[in-house]
Structures are given as structure tokens and as C-alpha cells.
Coordinates of C-alpha atoms in Angstrom, one line a residue:
M1 CA -39.1 -33.0 25.9
K2 CA -37.2 -33.3 22.7
R3 CA -37.6 -29.7 22.1
L4 CA -36.9 -28.6 25.5
F5 CA -34.1 -31.1 25.1
V6 CA -32.1 -28.8 22.3
F7 CA -33.2 -25.4 23.3
A8 CA -30.9 -26.3 26.4
L9 CA -27.9 -27.9 24.5
L10 CA -28.2 -24.9 22.3
F11 CA -28.1 -22.3 24.9
S12 CA -25.2 -24.2 26.7
I13 CA -22.8 -24.0 23.1
A14 CA -24.4 -20.2 23.0
T15 CA -23.0 -19.5 26.4
L16 CA -19.6 -21.0 25.9
S17 CA -19.0 -19.6 23.1
Y18 CA -19.9 -16.6 24.8
S19 CA -17.7 -17.2 27.9
Q20 CA -14.9 -17.8 25.2
S21 CA -16.0 -14.3 23.5
F22 CA -13.0 -11.4 24.6
E23 CA -13.8 -9.6 27.1
I24 CA -13.7 -6.2 25.0
R25 CA -14.6 -6.7 21.3
G26 CA -14.0 -3.4 19.8
V27 CA -14.0 -0.9 16.9
L28 CA -11.7 2.5 16.4
P29 CA -13.0 4.5 13.4
W30 CA -9.9 6.7 12.3
H31 CA -10.7 10.6 12.0
N32 CA -9.0 12.1 9.9
F33 CA -9.6 11.4 6.0
L34 CA -13.1 12.0 4.1
S35 CA -13.4 8.1 3.7
G36 CA -13.8 7.8 7.6
P37 CA -15.4 9.6 10.3
T38 CA -14.5 12.5 9.7
A39 CA -17.1 13.0 6.9
W40 CA -20.1 10.6 8.9
N41 CA -23.4 12.8 10.6
E42 CA -25.4 11.4 12.6
Q43 CA -27.1 9.1 10.4
D44 CA -24.1 7.3 10.0
Y45 CA -22.8 7.0 12.9
E46 CA -26.1 5.1 13.4
K47 CA -26.0 2.8 10.9
Y48 CA -22.6 1.9 12.5
L49 CA -24.1 1.6 15.3
D50 CA -26.6 -1.3 14.4
E51 CA -24.4 -3.4 12.2
C52 CA -21.2 -3.2 15.2
E53 CA -24.5 -4.0 18.2
E54 CA -25.2 -7.1 15.3
H55 CA -22.0 -8.2 15.4
G56 CA -21.8 -9.1 19.1
I57 CA -19.1 -5.5 19.1
N58 CA -19.4 -3.7 22.7
F59 CA -17.1 -1.2 22.9
I60 CA -15.9 1.8 20.6
A61 CA -12.7 4.5 21.2
F62 CA -12.5 7.5 18.9
H63 CA -8.5 9.2 19.0
N64 CA -8.3 13.2 18.5
Y65 CA -5.6 14.8 17.2
T66 CA -4.9 17.9 18.6
G67 CA -1.5 19.1 17.2
G68 CA 2.1 17.7 17.7
G69 CA 4.7 16.3 15.5
E70 CA 5.1 16.2 11.6
R71 CA 1.6 17.3 9.4
Y72 CA -0.2 16.5 12.3
F73 CA 1.5 20.0 13.9
N74 CA -2.0 22.2 13.5
Y75 CA -4.1 19.9 13.4
V76 CA -6.8 20.1 15.8
E77 CA -10.0 16.9 15.7
P78 CA -12.8 19.1 18.0
M79 CA -13.9 16.5 19.5
V80 CA -12.1 17.2 22.4
K81 CA -12.0 21.2 23.1
I82 CA -8.3 22.0 25.2
Q83 CA -9.4 25.8 25.7
Y84 CA -6.4 26.8 28.9
K85 CA -6.6 30.5 29.4
N86 CA -8.7 31.5 27.6
V87 CA -7.5 30.1 24.8
L88 CA -9.4 28.9 22.4
P89 CA -7.4 26.7 19.8
E90 CA -8.3 27.0 15.6
T91 CA -10.4 23.5 15.0
G92 CA -12.4 21.6 12.8
F93 CA -13.1 17.9 10.8
D94 CA -11.9 18.4 7.5
H95 CA -13.8 18.8 4.3
S96 CA -13.0 19.0 0.7
G97 CA -12.5 22.7 0.6
M98 CA -9.4 22.4 2.5
A99 CA -5.1 21.3 2.0
R100 CA -4.5 18.5 4.8
W101 CA -3.3 15.2 4.0
G102 CA -2.5 16.4 0.3
Y103 CA -5.9 17.4 -1.0
L104 CA -6.2 19.8 -3.8
P105 CA -9.0 22.6 -2.1
M106 CA -11.9 21.9 -4.1
K107 CA -16.2 22.8 -4.8
V108 CA -18.5 19.8 -4.9
G109 CA -19.7 21.5 -8.1
E110 CA -15.6 21.2 -10.1
F111 CA -15.8 18.1 -9.5
A112 CA -15.3 15.7 -13.0
Y113 CA -17.6 13.5 -15.2
G114 CA -20.6 14.5 -13.5
T115 CA -19.9 13.0 -10.7
D116 CA -20.7 16.0 -8.4
K117 CA -24.2 14.8 -8.7
L118 CA -23.8 11.8 -5.9
F119 CA -23.2 14.2 -2.9
R120 CA -26.7 15.8 -1.5
L121 CA -24.6 18.8 0.0
R122 CA -26.7 20.7 2.1
K123 CA -28.8 24.0 1.0
G124 CA -25.9 26.8 0.6
T125 CA -23.4 24.3 1.1
E126 CA -19.9 23.6 -1.5
Y127 CA -18.0 21.3 0.0
F128 CA -17.7 18.2 0.9
G129 CA -17.5 17.4 4.6
A130 CA -19.5 16.7 7.6
D131 CA -22.7 18.7 9.0
C132 CA -20.5 19.9 11.6
S133 CA -17.6 21.3 10.0
I134 CA -19.3 22.9 6.3
L135 CA -22.0 24.7 8.4
A136 CA -20.7 26.0 10.7
K137 CA -18.9 29.8 10.9
T138 CA -16.6 29.7 13.5
D139 CA -14.0 27.2 15.8
E140 CA -16.6 28.1 18.6
E141 CA -19.2 26.3 16.6
R142 CA -16.9 23.6 14.9
Y143 CA -16.0 22.4 18.9
Q144 CA -20.4 22.9 19.3
R145 CA -21.6 20.5 16.6
A146 CA -18.9 17.8 16.5
Q147 CA -19.4 17.6 20.6
S148 CA -23.0 17.7 19.6
L149 CA -22.9 14.5 17.1
M150 CA -20.2 12.7 19.5
Q151 CA -22.8 13.2 22.9
K152 CA -25.2 11.5 20.2
V153 CA -23.0 8.6 19.4
L154 CA -22.3 7.9 23.5
K155 CA -25.5 8.0 23.9
M156 CA -26.6 5.5 20.5
A157 CA -23.6 3.3 21.8
H158 CA -25.2 3.1 25.7
Q159 CA -28.6 2.2 24.0
R160 CA -26.4 -0.8 22.2
D161 CA -24.7 -1.6 25.6
M162 CA -21.3 -1.0 24.1
Q163 CA -18.8 1.3 25.8
M164 CA -18.0 4.6 24.4
A165 CA -14.2 6.0 25.3
M166 CA -12.8 9.4 23.9
G167 CA -8.9 9.3 23.5
F168 CA -6.6 12.3 22.7
E169 CA -2.6 12.2 23.0
F170 CA -1.1 13.4 25.4
G171 CA 2.4 15.6 25.9
V172 CA 1.5 17.9 22.5
A173 CA -0.6 20.9 22.5
P174 CA -2.1 23.1 19.5
P175 CA -0.2 25.5 18.7
E176 CA -1.7 28.2 20.3
Y177 CA 0.0 27.3 23.2
A178 CA 2.9 27.7 22.8
S179 CA 2.1 31.9 22.6
I180 CA 1.6 31.5 26.7
K181 CA 5.5 29.3 27.3
S182 CA 6.4 31.8 30.2
R183 CA 9.0 29.4 31.6
G184 CA 12.1 28.3 28.9
D185 CA 11.4 24.4 29.2
M186 CA 8.1 24.3 28.9
Y187 CA 8.4 21.9 25.6
W188 CA 11.3 20.8 24.5
L189 CA 11.8 20.8 20.2
G190 CA 11.6 17.3 17.9
D191 CA 12.1 16.7 14.9
G192 CA 9.4 19.9 14.5
S193 CA 7.6 19.1 17.1
M194 CA 6.4 21.4 21.1
V195 CA 6.9 17.8 23.2
Y196 CA 5.3 19.3 27.0
N197 CA 7.6 18.9 30.0
P198 CA 5.4 17.0 32.3
F199 CA 6.6 18.9 35.2
D200 CA 5.8 22.3 34.1
P201 CA 2.6 24.0 35.2
D202 CA 0.9 25.5 32.1
A203 CA 1.9 22.0 30.2
T204 CA 0.1 20.7 33.4
G205 CA -2.7 22.3 33.2
I206 CA -3.4 21.8 30.0
L207 CA -3.6 18.1 30.0
Y208 CA -6.0 19.3 32.9
A209 CA -7.9 21.3 30.8
T210 CA -8.4 18.4 27.8
I211 CA -9.6 16.0 30.8
D212 CA -12.2 18.4 32.3
N213 CA -13.3 19.2 29.3
I214 CA -14.0 14.7 27.9
L215 CA -15.7 14.3 31.6
E216 CA -18.0 17.5 30.9
T217 CA -18.7 17.0 27.3
Y218 CA -19.7 13.6 27.8
P219 CA -20.8 12.5 31.1
G220 CA -20.9 8.9 31.2
I221 CA -18.3 8.0 29.0
D222 CA -16.5 4.9 30.5
W223 CA -13.3 5.1 29.2
I224 CA -10.4 7.6 28.5
Y225 CA -7.5 6.9 25.7
L226 CA -4.2 8.6 26.5
W227 CA -2.5 8.2 22.8
L228 CA 1.7 8.3 22.7
N229 CA 1.5 10.9 20.3
E230 CA 3.2 9.0 16.9
H231 CA 5.9 11.9 15.7
C232 CA 6.2 13.4 19.1
M233 CA 9.7 12.2 20.6
F234 CA 11.9 11.7 17.0
G235 CA 14.5 14.6 17.2
V236 CA 14.1 15.4 21.3
D237 CA 17.5 16.0 22.4
P238 CA 17.0 14.1 26.7
A239 CA 20.3 15.7 27.5
L240 CA 18.7 19.1 26.7
A241 CA 14.9 17.7 27.8
L242 CA 17.5 16.8 31.6
K243 CA 18.4 20.7 32.2
N244 CA 15.3 20.8 33.7
Q245 CA 15.4 19.0 37.4
R246 CA 12.1 18.1 38.4
M247 CA 12.5 16.0 34.9
K248 CA 16.0 15.3 36.1
A249 CA 15.0 13.6 39.5
F250 CA 11.7 11.8 38.1
F251 CA 13.9 10.6 35.2
D252 CA 16.8 8.9 37.4
E253 CA 14.1 7.4 39.8
N254 CA 12.5 5.5 36.8
E255 CA 15.6 5.1 34.0
Q256 CA 16.2 1.6 35.2
Y257 CA 12.0 1.1 34.3
F258 CA 13.2 1.2 31.0
A259 CA 16.7 0.7 29.9
S260 CA 17.8 -2.6 28.4
E261 CA 19.7 -4.8 25.5
G262 CA 18.0 -2.4 22.3
I263 CA 16.9 0.7 24.1
D264 CA 18.8 3.8 23.8
D265 CA 19.3 7.2 25.2
N266 CA 15.9 8.4 23.1
L267 CA 13.7 5.4 23.9
T268 CA 14.4 5.6 27.9
F269 CA 13.3 9.7 28.1
L270 CA 10.5 8.9 26.0
G271 CA 9.5 5.9 28.2
V272 CA 10.2 8.0 31.4
W273 CA 8.5 11.0 30.2
A274 CA 5.2 8.9 28.9
Q275 CA 5.1 7.4 32.3
A276 CA 4.7 11.0 33.8
Y277 CA 2.3 12.2 31.5
I278 CA 0.3 8.7 32.0
Q279 CA 0.4 9.4 35.5
K280 CA -0.6 12.6 36.4
A281 CA -3.6 11.8 33.9
Y282 CA -4.2 8.8 35.9
D283 CA -4.0 10.6 39.1
Y284 CA -6.4 13.6 38.1
I285 CA -8.6 10.5 36.7
K286 CA -9.3 9.1 39.6
H287 CA -9.9 12.7 41.6
K288 CA -12.5 13.9 39.6
A289 CA -13.9 11.0 38.1
P290 CA -12.8 7.2 39.7
N291 CA -15.5 5.5 37.8
T292 CA -14.1 6.4 34.4
K293 CA -11.2 3.8 33.5
I294 CA -8.3 4.6 31.7
V295 CA -6.6 2.5 28.7
I296 CA -3.4 4.1 26.9
G297 CA -2.4 3.9 22.9
G298 CA 0.1 4.2 20.7
W299 CA 1.8 3.2 17.7
G300 CA 3.4 -0.3 17.0
A301 CA 6.9 0.3 15.5
E302 CA 9.3 -0.2 17.5
Y303 CA 10.7 3.5 17.7
Q304 CA 7.8 4.0 18.8
M305 CA 5.5 2.4 21.6
G306 CA 6.4 -1.1 20.8
Q307 CA 9.7 -0.8 23.0
L308 CA 8.0 1.3 26.3
L309 CA 5.2 -1.3 27.3
R310 CA 7.5 -3.7 29.6
G311 CA 8.2 -1.0 31.8
L312 CA 5.2 1.1 31.9
D313 CA 4.1 -2.1 33.2
K314 CA 6.4 -1.6 35.9
T315 CA 5.5 1.0 36.9
L316 CA 2.1 2.2 36.3
P317 CA -1.0 1.3 38.4
K318 CA -2.3 -1.8 37.4
D319 CA -5.6 -0.9 36.5
V320 CA -4.1 1.2 33.4
V321 CA -5.1 -0.7 30.5
F322 CA -2.7 -1.4 28.1
S323 CA -3.2 -1.1 23.8
M324 CA -1.4 -1.2 20.6
L325 CA -1.7 -0.8 17.5
N326 CA -0.3 -4.1 15.9
P327 CA 3.1 -2.9 13.8
G328 CA 3.1 -2.5 10.1
Q329 CA -0.3 -1.2 9.6
G330 CA -1.3 -4.5 10.6
A331 CA 0.7 -7.0 8.7
K332 CA 2.1 -8.2 12.0
P333 CA 0.0 -9.2 15.0
H334 CA 0.3 -8.3 18.2
P335 CA 4.4 -9.6 19.7
D336 CA 4.7 -11.5 21.7
Y337 CA 5.7 -10.5 24.9
F338 CA 1.7 -9.0 25.3
K339 CA 1.5 -12.1 26.8
E340 CA 3.9 -11.4 29.4
I341 CA 1.9 -8.5 30.0
A342 CA -1.0 -9.4 30.3
A343 CA -0.4 -12.1 33.4
N344 CA -0.4 -8.4 35.0
R345 CA -3.0 -6.6 33.2
Q346 CA -5.8 -6.2 30.7
I347 CA -4.1 -5.6 27.8
W348 CA -5.7 -5.4 24.0
A349 CA -4.3 -6.4 20.8
I350 CA -5.5 -3.4 18.2
P351 CA -5.9 -5.0 14.8
W352 CA -6.2 -4.0 11.3
L353 CA -8.9 -3.6 8.9
E354 CA -7.3 -1.3 6.7
G355 CA -3.9 -0.1 6.6
D356 CA -4.1 3.9 5.2
Y357 CA -1.7 2.8 2.5
S358 CA -4.4 1.6 0.0
L359 CA -7.7 3.5 0.7
W360 CA -8.2 3.3 -2.4
H361 CA -8.1 -0.4 -3.2
L362 CA -9.9 -3.5 -1.1
Q363 CA -7.7 -4.8 1.7
P364 CA -8.7 -8.2 2.0
R365 CA -7.3 -9.4 5.5
V366 CA -9.3 -12.5 6.1
H367 CA -6.9 -14.2 6.9
D368 CA -5.4 -12.3 9.3
M369 CA -8.0 -10.6 10.9
R370 CA -8.4 -14.4 12.1
A371 CA -4.6 -15.0 13.1
H372 CA -4.7 -12.1 14.8
V373 CA -7.7 -12.5 16.6
K374 CA -7.2 -16.5 17.4
K375 CA -3.2 -15.2 18.8
A376 CA -4.2 -12.4 20.8
A377 CA -6.8 -15.5 22.6
D378 CA -4.1 -17.5 22.8
D379 CA -1.6 -15.1 24.7
G380 CA -4.7 -14.8 27.4
L381 CA -5.1 -11.1 25.8
D382 CA -7.7 -9.3 27.4
G383 CA -9.5 -7.6 24.2
V384 CA -8.9 -7.2 20.6
V385 CA -10.5 -3.3 19.1
A386 CA -10.4 -3.0 15.0
I387 CA -8.9 0.0 13.7
H388 CA -10.2 1.3 10.5
W389 CA -11.8 4.0 8.0
R390 CA -13.9 3.0 5.4
T391 CA -17.1 0.5 5.7
E392 CA -17.9 -1.3 2.4
E393 CA -14.2 -1.8 1.4
I394 CA -14.1 -4.0 4.7
A395 CA -16.9 -5.9 5.0
T396 CA -15.3 -9.4 5.4
N397 CA -12.4 -8.1 7.2
F398 CA -15.1 -6.9 10.6
E399 CA -17.4 -10.2 9.9
T400 CA -14.4 -12.1 9.8
F401 CA -13.0 -9.8 12.6
A402 CA -16.0 -9.8 15.3
Y403 CA -16.9 -13.3 14.6
F404 CA -13.4 -14.7 15.6
A405 CA -13.3 -11.9 18.7
A406 CA -16.8 -13.8 20.1
N407 CA -15.7 -17.3 19.1
P408 CA -12.3 -17.1 19.0
A409 CA -12.0 -20.6 19.6
D410 CA -13.7 -21.6 16.7
G411 CA -11.7 -23.6 14.0
R412 CA -13.5 -22.1 11.3
E413 CA -10.7 -21.7 8.2
V414 CA -10.4 -19.4 5.3
A415 CA -11.4 -21.0 2.6
T416 CA -14.9 -21.5 4.3
L417 CA -15.3 -18.3 6.0
Y418 CA -15.6 -16.8 1.6
R419 CA -17.4 -19.6 1.1
D420 CA -20.2 -18.5 3.9
H421 CA -19.8 -14.6 2.7
C422 CA -20.3 -15.4 -1.2
L423 CA -23.1 -17.7 -0.8
R424 CA -25.1 -14.4 1.7
N425 CA -23.7 -12.0 -0.6
Y426 CA -23.1 -13.3 -4.7
G427 CA -25.4 -16.6 -4.8
A428 CA -24.5 -20.6 -4.6
Y429 CA -22.5 -19.9 -7.8
A430 CA -20.6 -17.5 -6.1
A431 CA -20.0 -19.4 -3.5
K432 CA -18.6 -22.6 -5.5
Y433 CA -17.1 -20.9 -7.9
L434 CA -15.8 -17.5 -6.9
A435 CA -15.2 -18.3 -3.5
P436 CA -11.8 -19.9 -4.0
L437 CA -10.8 -17.1 -5.8
L438 CA -11.0 -14.2 -3.5
T439 CA -9.2 -17.3 -0.9
S440 CA -6.3 -17.4 -3.1
A441 CA -7.1 -13.1 -3.2
D442 CA -6.4 -13.0 0.2
T443 CA -3.9 -15.5 1.7
S444 CA -1.5 -14.7 -1.1
K445 CA -2.1 -10.9 -0.4
V446 CA -0.9 -10.2 -4.1
I447 CA -4.1 -6.9 -4.2
S448 CA -4.0 -6.0 -0.4
S449 CA -1.1 -3.6 -0.7
I450 CA -1.5 -1.4 -3.7
K451 CA -0.5 2.1 -3.7
S452 CA -3.0 4.6 -2.5
E453 CA -1.7 6.2 0.9
E454 CA -3.9 9.1 1.4
Y455 CA -1.7 10.8 4.3
F456 CA 0.4 12.2 1.7
A457 CA -0.5 14.4 -1.6
F458 CA -1.2 11.8 -4.4
T459 CA 2.0 11.0 -7.1
P460 CA 1.6 8.4 -10.9
S461 CA 3.0 5.8 -8.1
W462 CA -1.0 5.6 -6.6
G463 CA -1.7 2.8 -7.8
R464 CA 0.7 1.1 -10.1
L465 CA 0.3 -2.9 -10.1
T466 CA 2.8 -5.7 -10.9
P467 CA 1.9 -8.5 -13.7
Q468 CA 1.0 -10.7 -10.9
Q469 CA -1.5 -7.9 -10.1
V470 CA -2.8 -7.1 -12.8
T471 CA -3.7 -10.6 -13.9
A472 CA -4.9 -11.6 -10.1
C473 CA -7.8 -8.3 -11.6
E474 CA -8.5 -9.8 -14.5
T475 CA -8.7 -13.2 -13.5
L476 CA -11.2 -12.0 -10.3
I477 CA -13.0 -10.3 -13.1
K478 CA -13.7 -12.7 -15.5
A479 CA -15.1 -15.0 -13.1
I480 CA -16.9 -12.4 -11.1
D481 CA -18.6 -12.1 -15.2
D482 CA -19.6 -15.9 -15.4
C483 CA -21.3 -15.6 -11.6
L484 CA -23.4 -12.0 -13.0
N485 CA -24.6 -15.0 -16.3
H486 CA -25.6 -17.4 -13.7
E487 CA -27.6 -15.3 -11.1
N488 CA -30.7 -13.7 -10.5
D489 CA -31.6 -12.4 -7.9
K490 CA -31.6 -8.4 -7.3
G491 CA -29.4 -8.2 -4.0
H492 CA -26.8 -10.6 -5.5
L493 CA -26.2 -9.3 -9.0
S494 CA -25.5 -5.5 -7.8
N495 CA -23.3 -7.0 -5.3
L496 CA -21.0 -9.0 -8.0
A497 CA -21.6 -5.4 -10.0
W498 CA -19.7 -3.9 -6.9
L499 CA -17.0 -5.7 -6.2
R500 CA -16.3 -6.1 -10.2
A501 CA -16.0 -2.0 -10.4
N502 CA -13.1 -2.1 -7.4
Y503 CA -11.1 -4.4 -9.7
E504 CA -11.4 -2.5 -12.5
F505 CA -11.3 0.7 -10.9
T506 CA -8.1 -0.9 -9.9
L507 CA -6.5 -1.5 -13.3
L508 CA -8.3 1.7 -14.9
L509 CA -5.8 3.4 -11.7
D510 CA -3.2 1.4 -13.1
E511 CA -3.2 3.0 -16.6
V512 CA -4.3 6.8 -16.1
S513 CA -1.1 6.9 -13.3
Y514 CA 1.1 4.9 -15.8
S515 CA 0.0 8.3 -18.8
M516 CA 0.2 11.2 -16.2
E517 CA 3.7 10.1 -15.5
P518 CA 6.0 11.2 -18.1
A519 CA 4.1 14.6 -17.9
W520 CA 4.7 15.0 -14.0
K521 CA 8.3 13.9 -14.9
I522 CA 8.5 16.6 -17.0
R523 CA 7.0 19.5 -14.4
E524 CA 9.3 17.7 -11.9
A525 CA 12.6 18.9 -13.8
V526 CA 11.4 22.2 -15.8
L527 CA 10.6 23.3 -11.8
S528 CA 13.6 21.7 -9.6
G529 CA 15.4 23.3 -12.7
M530 CA 16.9 20.3 -14.1
M531 CA 15.3 21.0 -16.9
E532 CA 14.4 24.1 -18.5
G533 CA 11.5 24.7 -19.9
G534 CA 10.0 26.9 -23.6
D535 CA 12.3 26.3 -26.2
A536 CA 15.2 24.2 -23.7
T537 CA 12.9 21.4 -23.6
P538 CA 12.4 19.2 -27.1
T539 CA 8.9 20.3 -28.6
S540 CA 7.9 16.3 -28.9
V541 CA 8.6 15.5 -25.9
I542 CA 6.5 18.0 -24.8
N543 CA 3.9 16.3 -27.5
E544 CA 4.6 13.2 -26.3
A545 CA 3.9 13.2 -22.7
L546 CA 0.7 15.7 -23.7
G547 CA -0.6 12.3 -26.2
R548 CA -0.7 10.2 -23.7
L549 CA -1.8 12.2 -20.9
Q550 CA -4.8 12.4 -23.2
K551 CA -5.4 9.1 -23.9
A552 CA -5.4 8.3 -20.5
P553 CA -8.7 6.7 -19.5
V554 CA -9.6 9.6 -16.9
E555 CA -13.6 9.5 -17.7
R556 CA -14.0 5.6 -17.3
L557 CA -11.8 5.8 -13.7
F558 CA -14.4 8.1 -12.0
T559 CA -17.1 6.3 -13.9
T560 CA -16.4 2.9 -13.1
Y561 CA -15.8 3.9 -9.6
A562 CA -18.9 6.1 -9.0
S563 CA -21.3 3.5 -10.6
R564 CA -20.5 1.5 -7.2
V565 CA -20.2 4.4 -4.8
R566 CA -23.2 3.3 -1.9
S567 CA -21.4 4.5 1.6
R568 CA -20.6 7.7 2.9
G569 CA -16.6 6.6 2.7
E570 CA -16.7 5.8 -1.0
L571 CA -18.0 9.0 -1.4
G572 CA -14.6 10.0 0.7
V573 CA -12.8 8.4 -1.6
L574 CA -14.9 10.0 -4.8
S575 CA -13.7 13.1 -2.9
S576 CA -10.4 12.3 -2.9
M577 CA -10.1 11.0 -6.7
N578 CA -11.4 14.6 -7.4
Q579 CA -9.2 16.2 -5.6
R580 CA -6.2 14.6 -6.6
I581 CA -6.3 12.8 -9.8
W582 CA -8.5 15.7 -11.6
R583 CA -7.1 18.4 -9.5
E584 CA -3.5 17.3 -10.9
Y585 CA -4.2 16.0 -14.6
R586 CA -6.3 19.7 -15.0
L587 CA -2.4 20.8 -13.5
L588 CA 0.0 19.3 -15.9
G589 CA -2.1 19.6 -19.5
D590 CA -2.3 23.2 -18.6
F591 CA 1.7 23.1 -17.4
L592 CA 2.4 20.9 -20.8
Q593 CA 0.7 23.8 -22.9
K594 CA 2.4 26.4 -22.2
L595 CA 5.5 24.8 -22.3
L596 CA 4.5 24.5 -26.7

């Protein structure tokens, strides 16, 4: 009888906990960099989905870049095939032989200090990347292989009772579609972008072709995610766009919902333009697949999606779910006005498990995950979906996010979360002596934003540390060494060695970037004309820069990072390091030698 009572009590507690959980507890693994799902294969997705299921995740979403503004202009990811009037855009997931995102193309066989041996390449291939990228020979095959992979992901997600969303950025299109322009205002130019007119027949045809491909390629897909492009409207002239009579009529009817204090003419136009596109997509999806749900998303900056949601809330159907990336790459939680919108429709917050400003470094965010998820619960939001690239490095953040997504009312504190994490992964001694230091590093944010911004090319500013950051890393390394001396469990020892290598790499990258800086500055000065090369540059200056370059602990940097590689994402960072640091290191040395 006592056992039955205990079981009933435990069941009621579990039921209560579940009833308080978010309806949507999701993840948004982001494609673009080699450290993320861009380089994943089927087995990587299977492992990832198993971990998601274990932690109570019930939703997974994917975003596709399909061309557009700024550095994304010709970037077309192959999970969605936008084929219209028989135009098949160039596509493909990036690999180490491509130059996007500041990568300097390299074959794996060229990687430094034996790090190439960690990459198990398919026979006949020379580059690191997903099989569906490096094995394909044509654009048609790249689409076919990538979509076949994502069809398997959809099946695996459904087997684990997870809903799946496939998304794309509306109102922009692959660059090939500039060639089918037959009217003067099919699109408008803004900051190098082609922003499509939602009332142009071909623009609408491209939108419908995109939706058709998702529905036909992924039968049973639960959601279509409509994303506002990150850069699409910068520089667009509303006066020029409103020369289109249909756009003007729609704008005149709806601008009242977006115009308010602090909203300028460009943002007002962007709001009405987005409303038009989303409504067209909504109507088409409801006609073609009435059971497929629709969610919109975008970036949280004030001059992107942040100031549009109130107006969109007044104009869009109530079954359109709203979401938005938390501002500042997740430095801030969702805005307070989400609470207002939550009274009218479903709305989700998108916290960042990591920001792409620091993708070579640890980014402890346990405090933020706890706070952001709990705020979402307090404000009555229906879901939380976490964006990320890597997996190994953000495990603590992910565990915290998933726990509070299922148990938002739990009062567990950051110190307790780190203690429990250390106990599981590093042992009892670490739970007592290391956990407080990890808690402090997290809550103080002393090492959470060291620069390694994958979306730009490498410069010697990457990895540079303040004195406080150096001290924090050295203190953590000392504490980890102490734990290593008091631990016997092989798994705990391996995990501690992995953690130590992270902080040692952080110190080494600071030193390497510092050592590369003089040579970098000389090259910039010579090539920009600020300093003449050859005899005009003092030999002593060149020799000093060359000497510092040659003393840089580059080999230790690479071997230290290589010693901790145990995930596909870490291989992606190692590839990026070779393509950026090693390639630039060699180029700088060659440049200085030619000046002597």
C-alpha cells in the first residue's frame, strides 16, 4: 500500500511538472558554418535527436538561406529547392573547399601538424563537409542528396514524437531570378539586396514554388517557418517601392497598424511589406495543406523584426504563430511586449545557446538560459526554441534550457545546476571545488564573449583577452589540474581533460593572434599604400615582425585543440582554424620574406 502511495505521489508530481511545461520545447540547429549541421551526416542527426528526446525536446526547426542581402546574396542552401520557370539555382552546403564566411579554401590533406588525420574522409574526397555536399557533382544532385538527408531527419523526428518545421526567408530569392525580370518593379534594390515586390506575378510564383517544394519533398511536415530576411530591407527606398499601385494601395490600407512613435518610414514600409508576403504564403499553404501549421520568425534587433510584431499581430490571422530570436545574439531575453502579444496568439521566444560571435570558445550561459526560459513562462509564452550550432561545447547550456523548458517553475539556482553538472561529468571533488568557479565564470560573463566571429574573416583581433579573462582561464586550469589529481574515473578524467583543453586553447589563441598582429599590420600598410614595400620598409621592422611570427605557439594551439575533438562540430572548428589561422600564418610569413 505504501509503495502504491509513493508511486501515485511521484506520478502526480511528474504530471504537475509536465502540465507546467511549455507546449513547444524546441531546438533550432542553424546551418551555415562548418561547426554546425552544415557538416552533419545522418548518424550525427540520429545522435542529436536521441539527445533531444532524452531531454524532453518535442520540436525541431530548420532555416534555409535562399539568397538575399549582404554576404548572403548568392548563398542558397539545398534543403529547399526553389525551381521556377525551369531555373535551377546554384546550391550546396559549404565545405572546406569553399570561400564563404571568411574561409580560405583548403584540402584536408593540407591541414597543419597532423590534424588532417582526425578527419575520416570518404574515399575519393579531399574536403571536409557533409557527405551530401562533398559527394555531389551537380546542383541537381546537391538538392537531391540534401533533401534525402532531411527526409530521414523528418522521419527520425517523428519516430521520437518531435514535430518538425522547414523554413525559408520570404521576399528574397536566389540571384538567378534576376534574369527572369519582365517588369520594372519585380524587385527593389536595397543595400545590395533584391527585395521582391509581393504583388509581382513572378515574385508570387517564386514564393509558391518554394512552398510547393517543401510540401512535396517533406510529406507530413508539421510546420512551415517563414523568416524575415536578416538584411533584406536596409537601404530600400519606400517612395520608389510605392510607385507600384497595388503595393501602394495595400500600404495605404495597412500602414496605420505599424506607424507609431519610434517607427520610421522604412520600418513602417517593412511591416506592411512583410504582412503582404506572410498573408500570401498563409493563404497558399492553407489551400494546399490545411493541416500544416505556420510560424513566422526573424532577428530581434530593433531595426529588424523587433518593432514589427505589434503591427503584424493586428493584421495577420490568429493561427499564425509568432517567434523572434532574442536580441543581441541572446544577450537579452525576449522583449516585454511579447506578454501583450501572448494574450492574442501563440508566441515563442528563441534563446541562444551560443552566439556566433564566439564560435571557437566556450560560452557559459546557464544563468541566461534559466532566466530567459523562466521569463518566457512568466510572460505566458507558449514555446521556447533554442538556436545553436555546436553540440559538445554548449551541453551545459542545452541541459539547462531543456530542464527549465519542461520545469519552468522550478527554483533551482545556477550554483546547484553547475554542482549537479560537475557531479555527473567531472566527479564529486569537482562538484565541490570546480563548480563554484564555473558558476562565477558564467554569472560574471567574464569569458562568454571572446571574439571568434565565424561570419567574418579572421583577423588578429580574434581570441584577444583582457587581463581579467587571462586570470579567469588560468584559475580554471589550475582548479581542473587539482581535480585531475583527485579523480580516478576514466570518464570523468576524459571530461576534465576536454574542459582543460578549452581554456588552454583560449590562452594560446590570444598569444598566437598577438604574435601575428605586427606582420598583419605591415601587410595591410604595404598593400593599402600607407607603407612602401621592399627597400622603403626598414629591415629591422620586418625582421622583428617575422621573429614574433615565428615564435608564435601555433603548433601547440593546433595540437591542444585537436586533443579535445570528439564531435562533428569540433572537427568543423578545427577545419576553420586551418583555413583561417594556418593559411594566414603561412601567407604572412611568405609576404614578409618577400619584403626582405
